[in-house]
PDB file of C-alpha atoms in Angstrom:
ATOM      1  CA  UNK O   1     -11.257   5.294 -12.334  1.00 86.00           C
ATOM      2  CA  UNK O   2     -11.240   5.986  -8.535  1.00 92.00           C
ATOM      3  CA  UNK O   3      -7.556   6.548  -7.437  1.00 93.00           C
ATOM      4  CA  UNK O   4      -8.178   8.006  -3.900  1.00 95.00           C
ATOM      5  CA  UNK O   5     -10.951   8.358  -1.299  1.00 95.00           C
ATOM      6  CA  UNK O   6     -11.136  11.088   1.150  1.00 95.00           C
ATOM      7  CA  UNK O   7     -13.879  10.579   3.903  1.00 95.00           C
ATOM      8  CA  UNK O   8     -14.783   9.348   7.253  1.00 96.00           C
ATOM      9  CA  UNK O   9     -14.554   5.785   8.484  1.00 96.00           C
ATOM     10  CA  UNK O  10     -18.156   4.707   8.849  1.00 97.00           C
ATOM     11  CA  UNK O  11     -17.134   1.292  10.087  1.00 96.00           C
ATOM     12  CA  UNK O  12     -14.134  -1.170  10.005  1.00 96.00           C
ATOM     13  CA  UNK O  13     -14.981  -4.723   8.950  1.00 95.00           C
ATOM     14  CA  UNK O  14     -13.275  -8.009   9.054  1.00 94.00           C
ATOM     15  CA  UNK O  15     -12.060  -7.510   5.483  1.00 94.00           C
ATOM     16  CA  UNK O  16     -11.972  -3.666   4.829  1.00 96.00           C
ATOM     17  CA  UNK O  17     -13.778  -0.440   5.809  1.00 97.00           C
ATOM     18  CA  UNK O  18     -16.839   1.449   4.942  1.00 97.00           C
ATOM     19  CA  UNK O  19     -15.815   4.896   3.979  1.00 97.00           C
ATOM     20  CA  UNK O  20     -18.437   7.751   3.875  1.00 97.00           C
ATOM     21  CA  UNK O  21     -17.476  10.275   1.286  1.00 97.00           C
ATOM     22  CA  UNK O  22     -20.111  13.148   1.480  1.00 96.00           C
ATOM     23  CA  UNK O  23     -22.970  10.787   2.048  1.00 96.00           C
ATOM     24  CA  UNK O  24     -21.965   7.952  -0.357  1.00 96.00           C
ATOM     25  CA  UNK O  25     -20.523   4.940   1.578  1.00 97.00           C
ATOM     26  CA  UNK O  26     -17.922   2.913  -0.339  1.00 97.00           C
ATOM     27  CA  UNK O  27     -16.894  -0.714   0.862  1.00 98.00           C
ATOM     28  CA  UNK O  28     -13.042  -0.790   0.494  1.00 98.00           C
ATOM     29  CA  UNK O  29     -11.210  -4.132   0.963  1.00 97.00           C
ATOM     30  CA  UNK O  30      -7.898  -3.559   2.818  1.00 96.00           C
ATOM     31  CA  UNK O  31      -4.876  -5.406   4.314  1.00 92.00           C
ATOM     32  CA  UNK O  32      -4.884  -6.193   7.894  1.00 89.00           C
ATOM     33  CA  UNK O  33      -2.373  -3.527   8.498  1.00 86.00           C
ATOM     34  CA  UNK O  34      -4.525  -0.785   6.953  1.00 90.00           C
ATOM     35  CA  UNK O  35      -7.487  -1.890   8.888  1.00 91.00           C
ATOM     36  CA  UNK O  36      -5.435  -1.867  12.147  1.00 86.00           C
ATOM     37  CA  UNK O  37      -4.755   1.859  11.580  1.00 86.00           C
ATOM     38  CA  UNK O  38      -8.374   2.816  10.951  1.00 90.00           C
ATOM     39  CA  UNK O  39     -11.084   3.689  13.547  1.00 90.00           C
ATOM     40  CA  UNK O  40     -14.608   4.615  13.180  1.00 94.00           C
ATOM     41  CA  UNK O  41     -15.120   8.405  12.812  1.00 94.00           C
ATOM     42  CA  UNK O  42     -11.629   9.015  11.670  1.00 90.00           C
ATOM     43  CA  UNK O  43     -11.035  11.147   8.620  1.00 91.00           C
ATOM     44  CA  UNK O  44      -8.994   9.295   6.139  1.00 91.00           C
ATOM     45  CA  UNK O  45      -7.446   9.609   2.700  1.00 91.00           C
ATOM     46  CA  UNK O  46      -6.870   6.308   1.260  1.00 94.00           C
ATOM     47  CA  UNK O  47      -5.340   5.184  -2.045  1.00 94.00           C
ATOM     48  CA  UNK O  48      -7.535   2.979  -4.135  1.00 97.00           C
ATOM     49  CA  UNK O  49      -7.025   0.207  -6.640  1.00 97.00           C
ATOM     50  CA  UNK O  50     -10.078  -0.471  -8.554  1.00 96.00           C
ATOM     51  CA  UNK O  51     -10.869  -3.843  -9.932  1.00 95.00           C
ATOM     52  CA  UNK O  52     -13.452  -3.815 -12.627  1.00 93.00           C
ATOM     53  CA  UNK O  53     -15.012  -6.965 -14.053  1.00 92.00           C
ATOM     54  CA  UNK O  54     -18.024  -7.657 -16.080  1.00 93.00           C
ATOM     55  CA  UNK O  55     -20.254  -8.243 -13.089  1.00 94.00           C
ATOM     56  CA  UNK O  56     -18.581  -6.287 -10.348  1.00 92.00           C
ATOM     57  CA  UNK O  57     -16.553  -3.316  -9.254  1.00 94.00           C
ATOM     58  CA  UNK O  58     -14.346  -3.894  -6.189  1.00 96.00           C
ATOM     59  CA  UNK O  59     -12.346  -1.250  -4.419  1.00 97.00           C
ATOM     60  CA  UNK O  60      -9.052  -2.092  -2.583  1.00 97.00           C
ATOM     61  CA  UNK O  61      -7.587   0.555  -0.410  1.00 96.00           C
ATOM     62  CA  UNK O  62      -4.228   1.306   1.156  1.00 94.00           C
ATOM     63  CA  UNK O  63      -2.930   4.023   3.457  1.00 88.00           C
ATOM     64  CA  UNK O  64       0.616   3.808   2.213  1.00 85.00           C
ATOM     65  CA  UNK O  65       1.735   3.839  -1.501  1.00 85.00           C
ATOM     66  CA  UNK O  66       4.221   0.912  -0.954  1.00 85.00           C
ATOM     67  CA  UNK O  67       1.476  -1.467  -0.070  1.00 89.00           C
ATOM     68  CA  UNK O  68      -0.578  -0.527  -3.212  1.00 92.00           C
ATOM     69  CA  UNK O  69       2.528  -0.641  -5.280  1.00 91.00           C
ATOM     70  CA  UNK O  70       3.374  -4.278  -4.174  1.00 92.00           C
ATOM     71  CA  UNK O  71      -0.448  -5.237  -4.574  1.00 95.00           C
ATOM     72  CA  UNK O  72      -0.345  -3.853  -8.063  1.00 94.00           C
ATOM     73  CA  UNK O  73       3.035  -5.614  -8.943  1.00 93.00           C
ATOM     74  CA  UNK O  74       1.664  -8.994  -7.521  1.00 94.00           C
ATOM     75  CA  UNK O  75      -1.463  -8.573  -9.945  1.00 95.00           C
ATOM     76  CA  UNK O  76       1.041  -8.763 -12.941  1.00 94.00           C
ATOM     77  CA  UNK O  77       1.769 -12.281 -12.003  1.00 93.00           C
ATOM     78  CA  UNK O  78      -0.405 -14.830 -13.940  1.00 90.00           C
ATOM     79  CA  UNK O  79      -2.578 -16.506 -11.596  1.00 87.00           C
ATOM     80  CA  UNK O  80      -2.485 -13.905  -8.845  1.00 91.00           C
ATOM     81  CA  UNK O  81      -5.697 -11.931  -8.435  1.00 92.00           C
ATOM     82  CA  UNK O  82      -6.646  -9.279  -6.085  1.00 95.00           C
ATOM     83  CA  UNK O  83      -7.617 -11.748  -3.243  1.00 92.00           C
ATOM     84  CA  UNK O  84      -4.526 -13.557  -3.557  1.00 91.00           C
ATOM     85  CA  UNK O  85      -2.288 -10.388  -3.628  1.00 93.00           C
ATOM     86  CA  UNK O  86      -4.125  -9.171  -0.579  1.00 93.00           C
ATOM     87  CA  UNK O  87      -3.705 -12.467   1.181  1.00 91.00           C
ATOM     88  CA  UNK O  88       0.004 -12.116   0.556  1.00 91.00           C
ATOM     89  CA  UNK O  89       0.150  -8.635   1.977  1.00 91.00           C
ATOM     90  CA  UNK O  90      -1.951  -9.897   5.013  1.00 89.00           C
ATOM     91  CA  UNK O  91       0.687 -12.484   5.805  1.00 86.00           C
ATOM     92  CA  UNK O  92       3.717 -10.440   4.919  1.00 84.00           C
ATOM     93  CA  UNK O  93       4.795  -6.843   4.519  1.00 82.00           C
ATOM     94  CA  UNK O  94       5.929  -4.950   1.444  1.00 85.00           C
ATOM     95  CA  UNK O  95       9.619  -4.695   2.451  1.00 81.00           C
ATOM     96  CA  UNK O  96       9.799  -8.457   3.120  1.00 83.00           C
ATOM     97  CA  UNK O  97       8.006  -9.295  -0.201  1.00 88.00           C
ATOM     98  CA  UNK O  98      10.522  -7.079  -2.004  1.00 87.00           C
ATOM     99  CA  UNK O  99      13.407  -8.756  -0.287  1.00 85.00           C
ATOM    100  CA  UNK O 100      12.058 -12.245  -1.018  1.00 87.00           C
ATOM    101  CA  UNK O 101      11.763 -11.241  -4.709  1.00 89.00           C
ATOM    102  CA  UNK O 102      15.068  -9.717  -4.802  1.00 85.00           C
ATOM    103  CA  UNK O 103      16.882 -12.665  -3.220  1.00 86.00           C
ATOM    104  CA  UNK O 104      14.910 -15.164  -5.338  1.00 87.00           C
ATOM    105  CA  UNK O 105      13.713 -16.940  -2.147  1.00 86.00           C
ATOM    106  CA  UNK O 106      10.876 -19.102  -3.516  1.00 86.00           C
ATOM    107  CA  UNK O 107      10.756 -20.791  -0.058  1.00 87.00           C
ATOM    108  CA  UNK O 108       9.859 -17.456   1.558  1.00 86.00           C
ATOM    109  CA  UNK O 109       6.641 -17.191  -0.705  1.00 85.00           C
ATOM    110  CA  UNK O 110       5.679 -20.849  -0.184  1.00 84.00           C
ATOM    111  CA  UNK O 111       5.392 -20.124   3.578  1.00 83.00           C
ATOM    112  CA  UNK O 112       2.760 -17.456   2.867  1.00 79.00           C
ATOM    113  CA  UNK O 113      -0.950 -18.355   2.802  1.00 67.00           C
ATOM    114  CA  UNK O 114      -2.125 -19.977  -0.438  1.00 71.00           C
ATOM    115  CA  UNK O 115       1.173 -19.820  -2.213  1.00 82.00           C
ATOM    116  CA  UNK O 116       2.399 -23.161  -3.717  1.00 85.00           C
ATOM    117  CA  UNK O 117       5.860 -23.967  -5.236  1.00 86.00           C
ATOM    118  CA  UNK O 118       4.776 -22.824  -8.770  1.00 89.00           C
ATOM    119  CA  UNK O 119       3.079 -19.712  -7.834  1.00 88.00           C
ATOM    120  CA  UNK O 120       6.184 -18.801  -5.740  1.00 88.00           C
ATOM    121  CA  UNK O 121       8.493 -19.358  -8.779  1.00 89.00           C
ATOM    122  CA  UNK O 122       6.184 -17.336 -10.933  1.00 90.00           C
ATOM    123  CA  UNK O 123       6.258 -14.321  -8.557  1.00 91.00           C
ATOM    124  CA  UNK O 124       9.974 -14.376  -8.569  1.00 90.00           C
ATOM    125  CA  UNK O 125      10.359 -14.935 -12.337  1.00 90.00           C
ATOM    126  CA  UNK O 126       7.891 -12.180 -13.280  1.00 90.00           C
ATOM    127  CA  UNK O 127       8.827  -9.549 -10.775  1.00 90.00           C
ATOM    128  CA  UNK O 128      12.548  -9.876 -10.155  1.00 85.00           C
ATOM    129  CA  UNK O 129      13.495  -7.264 -12.818  1.00 84.00           C
ATOM    130  CA  UNK O 130      10.545  -4.935 -11.739  1.00 83.00           C
ATOM    131  CA  UNK O 131      11.540  -4.613  -8.051  1.00 78.00           C
ATOM    132  CA  UNK O 132      15.063  -3.084  -8.356  1.00 72.00           C
ATOM    133  CA  UNK O 133      15.183   0.372  -6.954  1.00 65.00           C
ATOM    134  CA  UNK O 134      11.826   0.360  -5.415  1.00 69.00           C
ATOM    135  CA  UNK O 135      12.098   1.815  -1.849  1.00 62.00           C
ATOM    136  CA  UNK O 136       9.566   1.125   1.006  1.00 59.00           C
ATOM    137  CA  UNK O 137       8.137   3.587   3.507  1.00 54.00           C
ATOM    138  CA  UNK O 138       8.794   3.039   7.004  1.00 50.00           C
ATOM    139  CA  UNK O 139       5.186   2.307   8.196  1.00 59.00           C
ATOM    140  CA  UNK O 140       6.160  -1.144   8.815  1.00 62.00           C
ATOM    141  CA  UNK O 141       8.103   0.215  11.652  1.00 71.00           C
ATOM    142  CA  UNK O 142       4.845   1.502  13.317  1.00 74.00           C
ATOM    143  CA  UNK O 143       3.220  -1.851  12.895  1.00 73.00           C
ATOM    144  CA  UNK O 144       6.268  -3.488  14.729  1.00 76.00           C
ATOM    145  CA  UNK O 145       5.765  -0.789  17.499  1.00 79.00           C
ATOM    146  CA  UNK O 146       2.091  -1.539  17.758  1.00 80.00           C
ATOM    147  CA  UNK O 147       2.805  -5.344  18.015  1.00 78.00           C
ATOM    148  CA  UNK O 148       5.482  -4.692  20.708  1.00 81.00           C
ATOM    149  CA  UNK O 149       3.132  -2.528  22.785  1.00 84.00           C
ATOM    150  CA  UNK O 150       0.389  -5.201  22.513  1.00 81.00           C
ATOM    151  CA  UNK O 151       2.889  -7.849  23.670  1.00 83.00           C
ATOM    152  CA  UNK O 152       3.473  -5.631  26.717  1.00 84.00           C
ATOM    153  CA  UNK O 153      -0.170  -5.676  27.798  1.00 86.00           C
ATOM    154  CA  UNK O 154      -1.662  -2.641  26.090  1.00 85.00           C
ATOM    155  CA  UNK O 155      -4.843  -2.997  23.906  1.00 83.00           C
ATOM    156  CA  UNK O 156      -4.366  -2.775  20.154  1.00 76.00           C
ATOM    157  CA  UNK O 157      -6.698   0.304  20.064  1.00 76.00           C
ATOM    158  CA  UNK O 158      -4.387   2.077  22.783  1.00 81.00           C
ATOM    159  CA  UNK O 159      -1.115   1.079  21.064  1.00 80.00           C
ATOM    160  CA  UNK O 160      -2.522   2.092  17.614  1.00 75.00           C
ATOM    161  CA  UNK O 161      -3.915   5.439  18.756  1.00 77.00           C
ATOM    162  CA  UNK O 162      -0.493   6.431  20.446  1.00 81.00           C
ATOM    163  CA  UNK O 163       1.808   5.002  17.516  1.00 79.00           C
ATOM    164  CA  UNK O 164      -0.164   6.849  14.763  1.00 72.00           C
ATOM    165  CA  UNK O 165       0.720  10.274  16.328  1.00 72.00           C
ATOM    166  CA  UNK O 166       4.688   9.444  16.136  1.00 72.00           C
ATOM    167  CA  UNK O 167       6.682  10.630  13.289  1.00 68.00           C
ATOM    168  CA  UNK O 168       7.556   8.100  10.490  1.00 64.00           C
ATOM    169  CA  UNK O 169      11.220   9.213  10.733  1.00 67.00           C
ATOM    170  CA  UNK O 170      11.557   7.349  14.006  1.00 73.00           C
ATOM    171  CA  UNK O 171      12.998   3.829  14.479  1.00 74.00           C
ATOM    172  CA  UNK O 172      10.503   1.282  15.971  1.00 74.00           C
ATOM    173  CA  UNK O 173      12.448   1.556  19.359  1.00 79.00           C
ATOM    174  CA  UNK O 174      12.009   5.421  19.376  1.00 82.00           C
ATOM    175  CA  UNK O 175       8.317   4.936  18.567  1.00 82.00           C
ATOM    176  CA  UNK O 176       7.942   2.465  21.348  1.00 84.00           C
ATOM    177  CA  UNK O 177       9.877   4.762  23.788  1.00 85.00           C
ATOM    178  CA  UNK O 178       7.668   7.919  22.952  1.00 84.00           C
ATOM    179  CA  UNK O 179       4.511   5.753  23.035  1.00 84.00           C
ATOM    180  CA  UNK O 180       5.236   4.384  26.423  1.00 87.00           C
ATOM    181  CA  UNK O 181       5.796   7.780  27.695  1.00 86.00           C
ATOM    182  CA  UNK O 182       2.406   8.957  26.238  1.00 84.00           C
ATOM    183  CA  UNK O 183       0.721   5.838  27.693  1.00 83.00           C
ATOM    184  CA  UNK O 184       2.191   6.499  31.161  1.00 81.00           C
ATOM    185  CA  UNK O 185       0.368   9.757  31.560  1.00 74.00           C
TER     186      UNK O 185
END
């Protein structure tokens, strides 16, 4: 079972990334957030969920453990497969998903891509007891900072490159402040 890949980003695609690990290139499906943080030529260490079926083996990659943890929790829900779990993470973030489950907000899940009333209720019923005590990393603050910089007119690449360098201990406002200083040089 593959748990983590360390290598060089060969290419970032519409659904994931090609990661070169000592000459072997792996196709890794990833969330929009993870893809937005990757760039060609970058060294990366990416957490892997390996989905093995009779006719295929598919890799799903996550830069942060909280994304992987939520992805794997969602897979425990009857009727949610890897593509649906990835879709949910593409339209929300781990912290919001946990809050939706914790507050038993089925309406929140119905607003997400491809989730109907029954599936939303299944997610809450299956996961409500499993999410207590789970704490999320602060990478969503970095995503918020990237989006704010893009809205100020910077390219996504410029914003991402500057925000990646910032400490995860900073608030989104502090990340933006430091990023703006760097971009002004």
